[in-house]
Short mmCIF file of C-alpha atoms in Angstrom, two decimals:
data_model
loop_
_atom_site.label_atom_id
_atom_site.label_comp_id
_atom_site.label_asym_id
_atom_site.label_seq_id
_atom_site.Cartn_x
_atom_site.Cartn_y
_atom_site.Cartn_z
CA GLU A 1 -41.30 -37.87 -67.59
CA THR A 2 -40.95 -41.56 -68.26
CA GLY A 3 -42.45 -41.28 -71.78
CA VAL A 4 -44.98 -43.98 -71.25
CA THR A 5 -47.84 -42.83 -68.97
CA GLN A 6 -50.52 -44.60 -66.95
CA THR A 7 -53.56 -43.50 -65.41
CA PRO A 8 -54.67 -43.82 -62.76
CA ARG A 9 -51.83 -44.49 -60.46
CA HIS A 10 -53.99 -46.31 -58.04
CA LEU A 11 -57.48 -47.82 -58.36
CA VAL A 12 -59.58 -49.56 -55.83
CA MET A 13 -62.63 -51.45 -57.04
CA GLY A 14 -65.31 -54.09 -56.21
CA MET A 15 -65.27 -57.53 -57.85
CA THR A 16 -68.82 -56.59 -59.75
CA ASN A 17 -67.25 -53.14 -61.17
CA LYS A 18 -66.27 -52.54 -64.60
CA LYS A 19 -63.30 -50.18 -64.81
CA SER A 20 -60.46 -49.36 -67.41
CA LEU A 21 -56.68 -48.95 -67.25
CA LYS A 22 -54.92 -46.33 -69.44
CA CYS A 23 -51.36 -46.46 -71.12
CA GLU A 24 -50.20 -43.68 -73.53
CA GLN A 25 -46.81 -43.62 -75.02
CA HIS A 26 -45.19 -40.33 -76.42
CA LEU A 27 -42.20 -42.22 -77.78
CA GLY A 28 -43.08 -43.19 -81.23
CA HIS A 29 -42.96 -46.83 -80.39
CA ASN A 30 -44.77 -49.42 -82.27
CA ALA A 31 -45.16 -52.13 -79.74
CA MET A 32 -46.93 -52.16 -76.69
CA TYR A 33 -47.30 -54.44 -73.42
CA TRP A 34 -49.12 -55.18 -70.15
CA TYR A 35 -47.44 -56.93 -67.46
CA LYS A 36 -48.80 -57.89 -63.79
CA GLN A 37 -46.50 -57.65 -60.97
CA SER A 38 -47.48 -59.48 -57.64
CA ALA A 39 -45.42 -59.71 -54.65
CA LYS A 40 -42.89 -62.23 -54.60
CA LYS A 41 -43.77 -63.01 -58.23
CA PRO A 42 -41.67 -62.36 -61.22
CA LEU A 43 -43.54 -60.04 -63.75
CA GLU A 44 -45.60 -61.70 -65.50
CA LEU A 45 -46.43 -60.72 -69.47
CA MET A 46 -49.94 -60.70 -70.03
CA PHE A 47 -50.65 -59.04 -73.87
CA VAL A 48 -48.16 -57.73 -76.51
CA TYR A 49 -49.45 -55.41 -79.57
CA ASN A 50 -47.35 -54.86 -82.45
CA PHE A 51 -48.63 -52.05 -84.81
CA LYS A 52 -52.00 -52.13 -83.15
CA GLU A 53 -52.34 -55.97 -83.66
CA GLN A 54 -52.19 -58.37 -80.49
CA THR A 55 -49.41 -60.85 -81.13
CA GLU A 56 -49.60 -62.38 -77.59
CA ASN A 57 -51.94 -63.40 -74.92
CA ASN A 58 -49.93 -65.23 -72.25
CA SER A 59 -53.30 -67.50 -71.34
CA VAL A 60 -54.77 -64.19 -69.56
CA PRO A 61 -58.32 -64.77 -68.33
CA SER A 62 -61.27 -63.13 -70.24
CA ARG A 63 -61.98 -61.04 -67.46
CA PHE A 64 -58.97 -58.92 -68.92
CA SER A 65 -59.98 -57.11 -71.96
CA PRO A 66 -57.21 -55.09 -74.06
CA GLU A 67 -57.73 -52.62 -76.45
CA CYS A 68 -55.07 -50.95 -78.67
CA PRO A 69 -57.12 -48.09 -80.78
CA ASN A 70 -53.64 -46.65 -81.88
CA SER A 71 -49.72 -47.31 -81.45
CA SER A 72 -49.88 -44.54 -78.82
CA HIS A 73 -52.62 -46.00 -76.84
CA LEU A 74 -53.51 -48.93 -74.94
CA PHE A 75 -56.13 -50.08 -72.31
CA LEU A 76 -56.99 -52.93 -69.98
CA HIS A 77 -60.89 -53.10 -69.68
CA LEU A 78 -61.41 -54.96 -66.26
CA HIS A 79 -64.95 -56.58 -65.42
CA THR A 80 -65.54 -59.29 -62.49
CA LEU A 81 -62.37 -59.19 -61.32
CA GLN A 82 -60.96 -61.56 -58.18
CA PRO A 83 -58.89 -60.39 -55.11
CA GLU A 84 -55.98 -62.39 -56.85
CA ASP A 85 -56.46 -59.80 -59.29
CA SER A 86 -54.90 -57.38 -57.09
CA ALA A 87 -51.18 -56.19 -58.48
CA LEU A 88 -49.18 -53.39 -59.98
CA TYR A 89 -50.13 -53.45 -63.69
CA LEU A 90 -47.07 -52.14 -65.63
CA CYS A 91 -47.51 -50.88 -69.41
CA ALA A 92 -44.35 -50.87 -71.51
CA SER A 93 -43.43 -49.84 -75.04
CA SER A 94 -40.56 -50.41 -77.42
CA PRO A 95 -39.75 -48.97 -81.05
CA ARG A 96 -39.57 -52.51 -82.65
CA ASP A 97 -38.73 -55.99 -81.62
CA ASP A 98 -35.06 -56.15 -80.67
CA GLN A 99 -35.24 -52.81 -78.42
CA PRO A 100 -35.49 -52.71 -74.89
CA GLN A 101 -38.90 -51.63 -73.54
CA HIS A 102 -39.82 -48.55 -71.67
CA PHE A 103 -42.04 -48.99 -68.95
CA GLY A 104 -44.53 -46.48 -67.00
CA ASP A 105 -45.15 -46.04 -63.48
CA GLY A 106 -48.01 -48.64 -63.13
CA THR A 107 -51.36 -48.80 -61.59
CA ARG A 108 -51.70 -50.12 -58.39
CA LEU A 109 -55.06 -52.30 -58.41
CA SER A 110 -56.72 -53.20 -55.09
CA ILE A 111 -59.68 -55.76 -55.70
CA LEU A 112 -61.99 -55.25 -52.59
CA ALA B 1 -39.63 -73.11 -71.44
CA GLN B 2 -37.35 -70.30 -70.47
CA THR B 3 -36.74 -69.68 -66.96
CA VAL B 4 -34.87 -66.66 -65.03
CA THR B 5 -33.59 -67.00 -61.60
CA GLN B 6 -32.50 -64.47 -58.82
CA SER B 7 -31.19 -66.46 -55.80
CA GLN B 8 -30.78 -63.46 -53.47
CA PRO B 9 -33.97 -62.04 -52.26
CA GLU B 10 -32.18 -59.03 -50.43
CA MET B 11 -28.64 -57.76 -50.43
CA SER B 12 -27.03 -54.71 -48.81
CA VAL B 13 -23.97 -52.70 -49.40
CA GLN B 14 -22.45 -49.84 -47.72
CA GLU B 15 -22.36 -46.54 -49.55
CA ALA B 16 -19.03 -46.47 -52.05
CA GLU B 17 -18.66 -50.12 -52.07
CA THR B 18 -19.38 -52.67 -54.23
CA VAL B 19 -21.92 -55.29 -54.83
CA THR B 20 -22.87 -58.16 -57.38
CA LEU B 21 -25.97 -59.10 -57.87
CA SER B 22 -26.26 -62.72 -59.20
CA CYS B 23 -28.79 -64.23 -62.05
CA THR B 24 -28.85 -67.37 -63.95
CA TYR B 25 -31.10 -68.38 -66.64
CA ASP B 26 -32.16 -71.26 -68.50
CA THR B 27 -32.83 -71.69 -72.27
CA SER B 28 -32.10 -73.65 -75.31
CA GLU B 29 -31.60 -70.55 -77.80
CA SER B 30 -28.50 -69.35 -78.74
CA ASP B 31 -29.35 -65.81 -79.85
CA TYR B 32 -31.17 -63.68 -77.12
CA TYR B 33 -30.82 -60.50 -74.80
CA LEU B 34 -30.36 -60.18 -71.26
CA PHE B 35 -31.09 -57.42 -69.14
CA TRP B 36 -31.21 -55.45 -65.95
CA TYR B 37 -33.86 -53.33 -64.73
CA LYS B 38 -34.01 -51.00 -61.66
CA GLN B 39 -37.46 -50.38 -59.61
CA PRO B 40 -37.12 -47.80 -57.25
CA PRO B 41 -40.01 -47.32 -54.75
CA SER B 42 -41.53 -44.81 -57.65
CA ARG B 43 -42.42 -48.16 -59.14
CA GLN B 44 -41.18 -46.90 -62.75
CA MET B 45 -39.05 -49.93 -64.13
CA ILE B 46 -35.92 -48.51 -65.44
CA LEU B 47 -33.40 -50.03 -67.82
CA VAL B 48 -29.86 -50.25 -66.31
CA ILE B 49 -27.95 -52.23 -68.76
CA ARG B 50 -28.63 -54.55 -71.90
CA GLN B 51 -26.37 -57.77 -73.18
CA GLU B 52 -26.24 -59.23 -76.48
CA ALA B 53 -25.62 -62.92 -76.31
CA TYR B 54 -23.68 -63.13 -79.29
CA LYS B 55 -21.16 -60.53 -77.93
CA GLN B 56 -18.44 -61.36 -75.92
CA GLN B 57 -17.58 -58.41 -74.41
CA ASN B 58 -19.31 -57.55 -71.06
CA ALA B 59 -21.77 -54.48 -71.13
CA THR B 60 -20.60 -51.54 -69.16
CA GLU B 61 -22.51 -48.48 -68.19
CA ASN B 62 -20.78 -45.95 -66.04
CA ARG B 63 -20.79 -47.48 -62.29
CA PHE B 64 -22.74 -50.67 -63.83
CA SER B 65 -21.10 -53.56 -65.57
CA VAL B 66 -21.92 -57.18 -65.77
CA ASN B 67 -20.29 -60.47 -66.01
CA PHE B 68 -21.75 -62.46 -68.34
CA GLN B 69 -20.85 -66.34 -68.79
CA LYS B 70 -22.88 -67.87 -71.90
CA ALA B 71 -21.81 -71.16 -71.37
CA ALA B 72 -22.80 -71.11 -67.51
CA LYS B 73 -25.91 -69.09 -68.35
CA SER B 74 -24.94 -66.58 -65.89
CA PHE B 75 -25.51 -62.84 -66.03
CA SER B 76 -24.41 -61.12 -62.54
CA LEU B 77 -24.72 -57.22 -61.96
CA LYS B 78 -21.74 -55.33 -60.18
CA ILE B 79 -22.35 -52.00 -59.07
CA SER B 80 -19.20 -49.98 -58.11
CA ASP B 81 -19.29 -47.29 -55.85
CA SER B 82 -22.68 -47.40 -54.62
CA GLN B 83 -24.90 -44.67 -54.03
CA LEU B 84 -27.72 -44.24 -51.74
CA GLY B 85 -29.80 -43.58 -54.95
CA ASP B 86 -29.14 -47.06 -55.92
CA ALA B 87 -31.38 -48.62 -53.65
CA ALA B 88 -34.02 -50.27 -55.40
CA MET B 89 -35.60 -53.78 -56.75
CA TYR B 90 -33.38 -54.82 -59.39
CA PHE B 91 -34.64 -57.31 -62.03
CA CYS B 92 -32.74 -59.63 -64.32
CA ALA B 93 -34.81 -60.29 -67.73
CA TYR B 94 -34.30 -62.44 -70.76
CA GLN B 95 -35.58 -61.88 -74.35
CA PRO B 96 -35.68 -64.61 -76.80
CA TRP B 97 -34.81 -63.12 -80.36
CA ASP B 98 -36.85 -64.91 -82.96
CA GLY B 99 -36.49 -62.88 -86.03
CA GLY B 100 -38.38 -60.28 -84.76
CA ALA B 101 -41.99 -62.26 -84.32
CA THR B 102 -42.39 -61.22 -80.67
CA ASN B 103 -40.50 -59.05 -78.13
CA LYS B 104 -41.30 -61.15 -75.00
CA LEU B 105 -39.53 -60.08 -71.61
CA ILE B 106 -39.23 -62.80 -69.08
CA PHE B 107 -38.28 -61.56 -65.51
CA GLY B 108 -36.55 -62.91 -62.31
CA THR B 109 -38.54 -62.42 -59.05
CA GLY B 110 -35.63 -59.58 -58.15
CA THR B 111 -33.23 -58.56 -55.68
CA LEU B 112 -33.79 -55.69 -53.21
CA LEU B 113 -30.82 -53.77 -52.73
CA ALA B 114 -30.40 -51.69 -49.71
CA VAL B 115 -27.33 -49.31 -49.64
CA GLN B 116 -26.28 -48.24 -45.98
CA PRO B 117 -24.97 -44.77 -45.74
#
């Protein structure tokens, strides 16, 4: 039990599909993050939310749309994705800015 | 821009032996944090150890210790008495400290550690 739960664990979708990734944290943290992990590349920060407000968008294409309805939940809505978007998407949370981040197990996304 | 470099894509160590993983980083900041994360095949990113740049003393966590050389911008991880469960991908990460505006981790490309029985 990591305290940060991501669903689904695996997702296969076509380029024209619309799907959503979900992240839930049970740690009482105030900040949540989406990262993209591609093979042979460093983890890339995508979005940061602090107290439900987006504070960072790391030049992410608009086909990725985050949503943070409350401090415990974070979604990543996907539409019209490209094959290069296939990757492991990791969610993380932290109590505050200077505290370490806790990661979920990730969603393995494959775009056909 | 800050960057993190891990020059060893793969390393191997015998069980019970000691191994050191290298990490260098580039920054013009004086206050920041450094981390080592471990990612086993289960995919969960697990925090191994954390170092505050203002602290001269090297962080230690059981069999894991770091050699933090601030002037050289080097942050290596030493694993003593290696165990089979230590086999994983290890990521070095840098976090700027800008007064709390963001908590932005910058990761290296990782080192895959194999532990031989």
